[in-house]
PDB file of C-alpha atoms in Angstrom:
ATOM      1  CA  UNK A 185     -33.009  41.689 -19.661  1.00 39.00           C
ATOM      2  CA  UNK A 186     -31.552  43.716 -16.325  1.00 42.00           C
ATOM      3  CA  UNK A 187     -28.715  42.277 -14.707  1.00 41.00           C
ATOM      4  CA  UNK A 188     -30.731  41.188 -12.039  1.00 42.00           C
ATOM      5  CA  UNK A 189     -33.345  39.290 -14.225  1.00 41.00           C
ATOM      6  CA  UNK A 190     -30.010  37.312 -15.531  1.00 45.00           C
ATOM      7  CA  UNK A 191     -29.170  36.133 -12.044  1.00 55.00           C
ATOM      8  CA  UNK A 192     -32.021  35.427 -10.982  1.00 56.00           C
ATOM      9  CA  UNK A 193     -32.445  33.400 -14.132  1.00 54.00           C
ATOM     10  CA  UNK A 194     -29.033  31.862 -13.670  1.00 62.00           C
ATOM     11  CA  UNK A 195     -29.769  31.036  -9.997  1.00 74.00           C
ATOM     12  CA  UNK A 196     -32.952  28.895 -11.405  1.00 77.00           C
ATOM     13  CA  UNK A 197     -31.074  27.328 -13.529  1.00 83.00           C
ATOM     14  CA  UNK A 198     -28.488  26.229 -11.418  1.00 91.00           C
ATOM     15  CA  UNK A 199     -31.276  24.518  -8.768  1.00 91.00           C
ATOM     16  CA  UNK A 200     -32.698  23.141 -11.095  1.00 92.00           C
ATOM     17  CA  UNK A 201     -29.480  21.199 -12.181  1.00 93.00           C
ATOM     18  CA  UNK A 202     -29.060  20.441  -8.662  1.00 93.00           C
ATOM     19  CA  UNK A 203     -32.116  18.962  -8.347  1.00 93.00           C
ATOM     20  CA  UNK A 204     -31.414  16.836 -12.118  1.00 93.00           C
ATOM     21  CA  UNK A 205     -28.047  15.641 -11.050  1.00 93.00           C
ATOM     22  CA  UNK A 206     -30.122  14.217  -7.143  1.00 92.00           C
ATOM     23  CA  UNK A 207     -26.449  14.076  -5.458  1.00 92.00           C
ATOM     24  CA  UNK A 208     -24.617  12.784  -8.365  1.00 95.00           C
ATOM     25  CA  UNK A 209     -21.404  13.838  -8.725  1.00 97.00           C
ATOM     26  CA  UNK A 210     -20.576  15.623 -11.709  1.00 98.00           C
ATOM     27  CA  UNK A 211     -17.119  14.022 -13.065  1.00 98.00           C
ATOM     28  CA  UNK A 212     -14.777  16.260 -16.182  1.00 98.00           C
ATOM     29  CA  UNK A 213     -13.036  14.035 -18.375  1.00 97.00           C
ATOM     30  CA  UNK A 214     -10.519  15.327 -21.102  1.00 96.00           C
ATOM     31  CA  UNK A 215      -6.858  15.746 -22.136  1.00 93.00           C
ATOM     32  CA  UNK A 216      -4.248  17.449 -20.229  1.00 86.00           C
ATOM     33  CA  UNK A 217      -4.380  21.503 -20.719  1.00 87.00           C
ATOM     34  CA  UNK A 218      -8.772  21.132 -21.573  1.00 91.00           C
ATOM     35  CA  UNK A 219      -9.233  23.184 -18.404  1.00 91.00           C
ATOM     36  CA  UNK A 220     -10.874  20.612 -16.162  1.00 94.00           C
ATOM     37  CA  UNK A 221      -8.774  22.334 -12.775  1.00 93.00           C
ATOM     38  CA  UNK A 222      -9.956  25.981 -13.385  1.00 93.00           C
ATOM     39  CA  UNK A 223     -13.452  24.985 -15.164  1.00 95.00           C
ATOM     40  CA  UNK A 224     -13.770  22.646 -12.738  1.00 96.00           C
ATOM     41  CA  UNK A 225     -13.665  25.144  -9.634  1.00 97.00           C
ATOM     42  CA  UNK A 226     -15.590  27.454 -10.918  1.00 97.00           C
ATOM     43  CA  UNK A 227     -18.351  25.122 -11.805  1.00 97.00           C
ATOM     44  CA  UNK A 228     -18.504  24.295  -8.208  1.00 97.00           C
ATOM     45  CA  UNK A 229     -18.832  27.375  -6.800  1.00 96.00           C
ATOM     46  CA  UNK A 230     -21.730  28.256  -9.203  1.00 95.00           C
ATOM     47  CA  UNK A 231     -23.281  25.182  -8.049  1.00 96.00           C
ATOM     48  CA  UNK A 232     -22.229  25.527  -4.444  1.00 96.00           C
ATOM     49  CA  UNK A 233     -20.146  21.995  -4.451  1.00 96.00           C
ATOM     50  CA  UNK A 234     -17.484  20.798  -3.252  1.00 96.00           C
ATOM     51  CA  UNK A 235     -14.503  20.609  -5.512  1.00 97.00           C
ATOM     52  CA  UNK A 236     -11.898  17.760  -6.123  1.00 96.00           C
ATOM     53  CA  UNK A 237      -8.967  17.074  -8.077  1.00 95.00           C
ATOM     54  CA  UNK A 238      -8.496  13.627  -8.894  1.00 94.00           C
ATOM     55  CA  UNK A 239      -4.801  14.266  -8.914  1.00 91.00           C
ATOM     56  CA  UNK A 240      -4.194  16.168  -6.026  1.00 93.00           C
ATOM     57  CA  UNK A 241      -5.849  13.355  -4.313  1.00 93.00           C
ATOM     58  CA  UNK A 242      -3.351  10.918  -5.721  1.00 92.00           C
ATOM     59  CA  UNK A 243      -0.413  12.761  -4.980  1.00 92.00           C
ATOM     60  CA  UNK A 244      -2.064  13.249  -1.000  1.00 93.00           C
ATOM     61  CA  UNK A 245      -2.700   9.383  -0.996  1.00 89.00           C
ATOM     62  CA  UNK A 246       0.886   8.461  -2.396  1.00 89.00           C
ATOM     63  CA  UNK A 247       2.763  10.864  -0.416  1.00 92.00           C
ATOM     64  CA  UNK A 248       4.516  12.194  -3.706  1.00 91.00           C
ATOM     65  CA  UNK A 249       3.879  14.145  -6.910  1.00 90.00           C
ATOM     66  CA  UNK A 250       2.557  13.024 -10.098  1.00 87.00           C
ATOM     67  CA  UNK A 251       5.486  13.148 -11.882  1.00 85.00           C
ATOM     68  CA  UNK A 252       7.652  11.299  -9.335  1.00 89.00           C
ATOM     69  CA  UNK A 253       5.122   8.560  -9.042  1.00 90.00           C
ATOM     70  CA  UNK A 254       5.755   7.828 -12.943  1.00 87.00           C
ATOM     71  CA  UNK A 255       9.344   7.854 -12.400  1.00 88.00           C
ATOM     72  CA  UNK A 256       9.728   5.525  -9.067  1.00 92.00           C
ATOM     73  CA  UNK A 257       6.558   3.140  -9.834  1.00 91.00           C
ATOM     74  CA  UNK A 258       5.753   3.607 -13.708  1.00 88.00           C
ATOM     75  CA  UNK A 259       2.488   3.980 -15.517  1.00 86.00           C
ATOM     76  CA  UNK A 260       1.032   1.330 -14.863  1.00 87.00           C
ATOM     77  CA  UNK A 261       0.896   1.786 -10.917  1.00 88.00           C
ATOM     78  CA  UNK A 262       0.140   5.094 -11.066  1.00 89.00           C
ATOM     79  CA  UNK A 263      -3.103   4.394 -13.436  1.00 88.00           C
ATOM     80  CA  UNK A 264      -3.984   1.679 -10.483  1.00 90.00           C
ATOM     81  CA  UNK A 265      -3.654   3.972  -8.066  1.00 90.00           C
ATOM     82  CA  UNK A 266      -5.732   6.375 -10.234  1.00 91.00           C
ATOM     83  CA  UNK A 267      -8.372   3.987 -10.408  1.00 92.00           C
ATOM     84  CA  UNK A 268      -8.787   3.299  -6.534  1.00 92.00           C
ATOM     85  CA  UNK A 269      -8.779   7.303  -5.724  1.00 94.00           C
ATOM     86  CA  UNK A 270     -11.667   8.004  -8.101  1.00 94.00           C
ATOM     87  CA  UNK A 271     -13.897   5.018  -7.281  1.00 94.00           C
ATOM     88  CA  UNK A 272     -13.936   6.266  -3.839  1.00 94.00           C
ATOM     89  CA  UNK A 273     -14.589  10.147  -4.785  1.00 95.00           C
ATOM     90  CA  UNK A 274     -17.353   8.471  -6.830  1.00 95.00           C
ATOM     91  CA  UNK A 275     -18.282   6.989  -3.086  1.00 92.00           C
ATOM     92  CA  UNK A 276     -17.662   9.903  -0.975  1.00 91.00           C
ATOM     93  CA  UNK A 277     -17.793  12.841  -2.746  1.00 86.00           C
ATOM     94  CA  UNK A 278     -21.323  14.986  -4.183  1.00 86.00           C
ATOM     95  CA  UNK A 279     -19.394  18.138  -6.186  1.00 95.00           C
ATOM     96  CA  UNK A 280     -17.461  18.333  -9.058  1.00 98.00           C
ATOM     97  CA  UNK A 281     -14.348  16.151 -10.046  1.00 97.00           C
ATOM     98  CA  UNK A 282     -11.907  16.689 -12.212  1.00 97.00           C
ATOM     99  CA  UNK A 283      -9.745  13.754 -13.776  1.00 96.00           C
ATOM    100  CA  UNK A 284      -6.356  13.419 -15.291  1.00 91.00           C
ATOM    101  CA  UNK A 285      -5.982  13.029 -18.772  1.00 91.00           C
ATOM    102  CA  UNK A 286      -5.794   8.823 -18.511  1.00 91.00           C
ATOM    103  CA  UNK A 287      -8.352   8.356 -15.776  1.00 94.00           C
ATOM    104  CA  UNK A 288     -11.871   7.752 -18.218  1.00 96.00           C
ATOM    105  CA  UNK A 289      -9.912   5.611 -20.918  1.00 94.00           C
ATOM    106  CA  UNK A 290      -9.632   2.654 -17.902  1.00 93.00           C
ATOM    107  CA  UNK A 291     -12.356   1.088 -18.905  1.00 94.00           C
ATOM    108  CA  UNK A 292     -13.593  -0.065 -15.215  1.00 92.00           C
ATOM    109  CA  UNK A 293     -13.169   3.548 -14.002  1.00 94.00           C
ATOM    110  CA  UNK A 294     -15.128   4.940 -16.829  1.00 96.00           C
ATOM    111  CA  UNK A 295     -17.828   2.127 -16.011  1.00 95.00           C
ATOM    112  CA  UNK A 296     -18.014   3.270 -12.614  1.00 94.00           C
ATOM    113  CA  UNK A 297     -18.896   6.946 -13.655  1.00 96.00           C
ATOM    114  CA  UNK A 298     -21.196   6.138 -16.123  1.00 96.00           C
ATOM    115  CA  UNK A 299     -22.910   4.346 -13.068  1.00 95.00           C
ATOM    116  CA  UNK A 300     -22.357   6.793 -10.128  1.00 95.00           C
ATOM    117  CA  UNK A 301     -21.547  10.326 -12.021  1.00 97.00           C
ATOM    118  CA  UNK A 302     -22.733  12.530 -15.038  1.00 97.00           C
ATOM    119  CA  UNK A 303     -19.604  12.750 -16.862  1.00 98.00           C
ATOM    120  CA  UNK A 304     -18.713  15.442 -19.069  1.00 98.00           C
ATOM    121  CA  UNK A 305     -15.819  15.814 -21.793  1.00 98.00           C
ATOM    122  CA  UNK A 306     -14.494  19.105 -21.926  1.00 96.00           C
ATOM    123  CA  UNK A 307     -13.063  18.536 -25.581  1.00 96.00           C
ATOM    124  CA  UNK A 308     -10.274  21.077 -26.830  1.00 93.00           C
ATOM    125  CA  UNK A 309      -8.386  21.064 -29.636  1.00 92.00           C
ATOM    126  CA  UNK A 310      -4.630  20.305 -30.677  1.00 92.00           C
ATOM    127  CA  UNK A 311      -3.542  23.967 -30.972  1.00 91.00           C
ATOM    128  CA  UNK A 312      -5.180  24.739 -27.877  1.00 90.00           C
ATOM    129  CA  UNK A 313      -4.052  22.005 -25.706  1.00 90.00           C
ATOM    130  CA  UNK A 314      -0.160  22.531 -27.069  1.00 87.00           C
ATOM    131  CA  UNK A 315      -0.322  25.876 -26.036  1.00 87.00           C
ATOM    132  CA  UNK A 316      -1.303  24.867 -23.021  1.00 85.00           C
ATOM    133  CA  UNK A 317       0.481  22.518 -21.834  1.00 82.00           C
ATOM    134  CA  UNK A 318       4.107  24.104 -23.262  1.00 78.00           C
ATOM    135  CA  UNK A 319       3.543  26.626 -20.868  1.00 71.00           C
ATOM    136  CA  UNK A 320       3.727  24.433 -17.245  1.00 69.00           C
ATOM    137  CA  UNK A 321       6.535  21.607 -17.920  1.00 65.00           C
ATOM    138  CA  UNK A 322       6.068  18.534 -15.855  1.00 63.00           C
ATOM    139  CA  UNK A 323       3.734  16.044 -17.633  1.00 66.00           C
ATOM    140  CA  UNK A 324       5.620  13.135 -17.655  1.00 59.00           C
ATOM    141  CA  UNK A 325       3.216  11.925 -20.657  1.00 58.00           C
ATOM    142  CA  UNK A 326       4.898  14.616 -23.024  1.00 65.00           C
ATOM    143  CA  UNK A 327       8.875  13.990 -21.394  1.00 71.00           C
ATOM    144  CA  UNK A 328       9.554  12.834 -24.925  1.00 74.00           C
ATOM    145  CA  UNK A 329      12.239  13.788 -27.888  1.00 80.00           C
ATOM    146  CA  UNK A 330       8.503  14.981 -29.673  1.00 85.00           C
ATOM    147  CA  UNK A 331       5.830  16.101 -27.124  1.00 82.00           C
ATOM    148  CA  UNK A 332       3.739  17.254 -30.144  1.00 87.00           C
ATOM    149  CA  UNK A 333       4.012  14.293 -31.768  1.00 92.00           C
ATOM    150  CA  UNK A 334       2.882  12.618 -28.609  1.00 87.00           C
ATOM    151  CA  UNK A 335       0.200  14.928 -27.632  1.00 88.00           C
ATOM    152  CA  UNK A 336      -1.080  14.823 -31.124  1.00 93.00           C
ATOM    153  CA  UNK A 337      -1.063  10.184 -30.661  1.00 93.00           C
ATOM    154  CA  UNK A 338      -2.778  10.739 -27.261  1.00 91.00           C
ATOM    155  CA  UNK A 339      -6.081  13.072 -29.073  1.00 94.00           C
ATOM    156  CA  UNK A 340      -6.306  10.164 -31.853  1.00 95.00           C
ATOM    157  CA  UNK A 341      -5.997   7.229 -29.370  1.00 95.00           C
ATOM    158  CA  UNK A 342      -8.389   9.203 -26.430  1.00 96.00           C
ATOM    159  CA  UNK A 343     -10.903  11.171 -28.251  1.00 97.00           C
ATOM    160  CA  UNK A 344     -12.905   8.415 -29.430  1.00 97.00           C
ATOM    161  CA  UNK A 345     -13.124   7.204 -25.769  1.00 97.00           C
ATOM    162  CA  UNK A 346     -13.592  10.771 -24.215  1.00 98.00           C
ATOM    163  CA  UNK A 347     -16.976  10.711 -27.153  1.00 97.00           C
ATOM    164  CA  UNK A 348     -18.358   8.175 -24.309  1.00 98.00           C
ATOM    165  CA  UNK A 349     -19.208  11.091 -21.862  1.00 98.00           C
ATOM    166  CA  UNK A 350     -22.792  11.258 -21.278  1.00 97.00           C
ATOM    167  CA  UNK A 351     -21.744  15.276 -22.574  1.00 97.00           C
ATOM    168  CA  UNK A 352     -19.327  17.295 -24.856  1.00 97.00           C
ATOM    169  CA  UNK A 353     -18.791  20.796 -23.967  1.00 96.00           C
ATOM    170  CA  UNK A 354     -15.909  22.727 -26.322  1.00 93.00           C
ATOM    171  CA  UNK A 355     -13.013  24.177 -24.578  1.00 89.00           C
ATOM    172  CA  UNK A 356     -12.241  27.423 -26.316  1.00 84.00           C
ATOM    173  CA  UNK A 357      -9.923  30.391 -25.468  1.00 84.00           C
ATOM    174  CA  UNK A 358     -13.044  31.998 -23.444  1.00 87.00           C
ATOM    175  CA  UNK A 359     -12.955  33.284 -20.204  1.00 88.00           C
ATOM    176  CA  UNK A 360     -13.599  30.300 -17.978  1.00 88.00           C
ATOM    177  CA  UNK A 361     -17.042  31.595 -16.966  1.00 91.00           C
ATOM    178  CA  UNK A 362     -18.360  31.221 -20.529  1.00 93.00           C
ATOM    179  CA  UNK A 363     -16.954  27.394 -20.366  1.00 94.00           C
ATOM    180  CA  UNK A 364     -19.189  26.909 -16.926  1.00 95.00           C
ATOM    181  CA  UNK A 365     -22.247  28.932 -18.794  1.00 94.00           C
ATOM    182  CA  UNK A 366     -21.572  26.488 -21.661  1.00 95.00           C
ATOM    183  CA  UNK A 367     -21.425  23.586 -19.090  1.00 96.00           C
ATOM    184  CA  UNK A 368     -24.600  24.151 -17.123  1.00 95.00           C
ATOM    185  CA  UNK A 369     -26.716  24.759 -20.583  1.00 94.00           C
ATOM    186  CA  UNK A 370     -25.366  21.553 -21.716  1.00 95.00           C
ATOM    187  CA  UNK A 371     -26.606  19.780 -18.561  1.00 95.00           C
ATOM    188  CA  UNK A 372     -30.057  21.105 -18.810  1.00 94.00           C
ATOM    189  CA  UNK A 373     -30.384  20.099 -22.255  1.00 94.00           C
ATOM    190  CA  UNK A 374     -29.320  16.924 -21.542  1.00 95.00           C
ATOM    191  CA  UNK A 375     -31.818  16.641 -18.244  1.00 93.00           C
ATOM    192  CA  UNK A 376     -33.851  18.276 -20.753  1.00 91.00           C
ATOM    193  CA  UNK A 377     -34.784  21.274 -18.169  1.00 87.00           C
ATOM    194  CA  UNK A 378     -36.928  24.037 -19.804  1.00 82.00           C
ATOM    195  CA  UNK A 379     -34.952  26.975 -20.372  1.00 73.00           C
ATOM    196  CA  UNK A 380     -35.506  29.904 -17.407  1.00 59.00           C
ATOM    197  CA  UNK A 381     -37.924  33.125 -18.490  1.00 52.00           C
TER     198      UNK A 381
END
């Protein structure tokens, strides 16, 4: 097939997901380091979405970063907070939004996706996520004596939970474009949309 069969393949595709997903946002769930920022992006701007960051939206509502919301207000008032910035993206917003680590386990924020979103765990492994996230210091979940220990607590108490997304897509060390390739596939199989000629 010619590289311009391919895109114009690709191009079907992607409409066609459009049309499956009928303005629903399209919401990445996952651990820290699973690529949900850069997938996330990219995914958009096949799709021609906007792109959000639950995160960044926090730390724009709150005045303050991520890591200094933990340390003034705790966890527990960040997760709150966390909760009331994605229920209204889940309003407001028609692209693709990425959450932190925490955000789907809250069981009333992972009820409101199910209900207003296609949700979609991008699902890495420990190796993968440790190498990671030892490369950008910051995440107050890991500011421990044993961040692997942690990080390895956080995959046994999450994944189960993350297993709720309506789909899995594997995380790999790809280049990102073969994560979105993997992504869209995965969503027309699961809007069961005939594959393109």
């Amino acid at each position: 097939m010619g590289q311009n069969a391919t895109g114009i393949a690709g191009q079907k595709t992607e409409s066609q997901v459009l049309d499956a997903l009928a303005g629903r946002p399209i919401v990445l769930v996952g651990m820290m380091g699973a690529g949900k920022t850069t997938v996330g992006r990219r995914l958009a701007n096949r799709l021609g979405l906007p792109f959000t960051d639950s995160d960044a939206e926090i730390e724009t509502a709150a005045g303050m970063s991520i890591p200094d919301i933990f340390a003034a207000h705790g966890e527990p008032e960040f997760r709150a907070g966390e909760a009331r910035v994605i229920s209204r993206l889940l309003r407001e917003h028609q692209g693709v939004i990425a959450t932190g680590g925490g955000a789907f386990i809250n069981p009333e924020t992972r009820e409101a996706i199910k209900t207003h979103a296609v949700s979609i765990w991008i699902k890495a492994d420990f190796d993968l996520l440790f190498a990671r996230v030892s490369k950008r210091p910051g995440r107050p979940l890991l500011q421990t004596p044993d961040p692997r220990g942690t990080l390895k607590g956080l995959i046994d108490a999450r994944y189960p939970v993350y297993a709720l997304a309506d789909i899995t897509v594997a995380s790999r060390d790809v280049p990102h474009d073969v994560v979105v390739n993997d992504i869209l596939a995965a969503i027309s199989s699961h809007f069961d949309i005939p594959k393109a000629q």
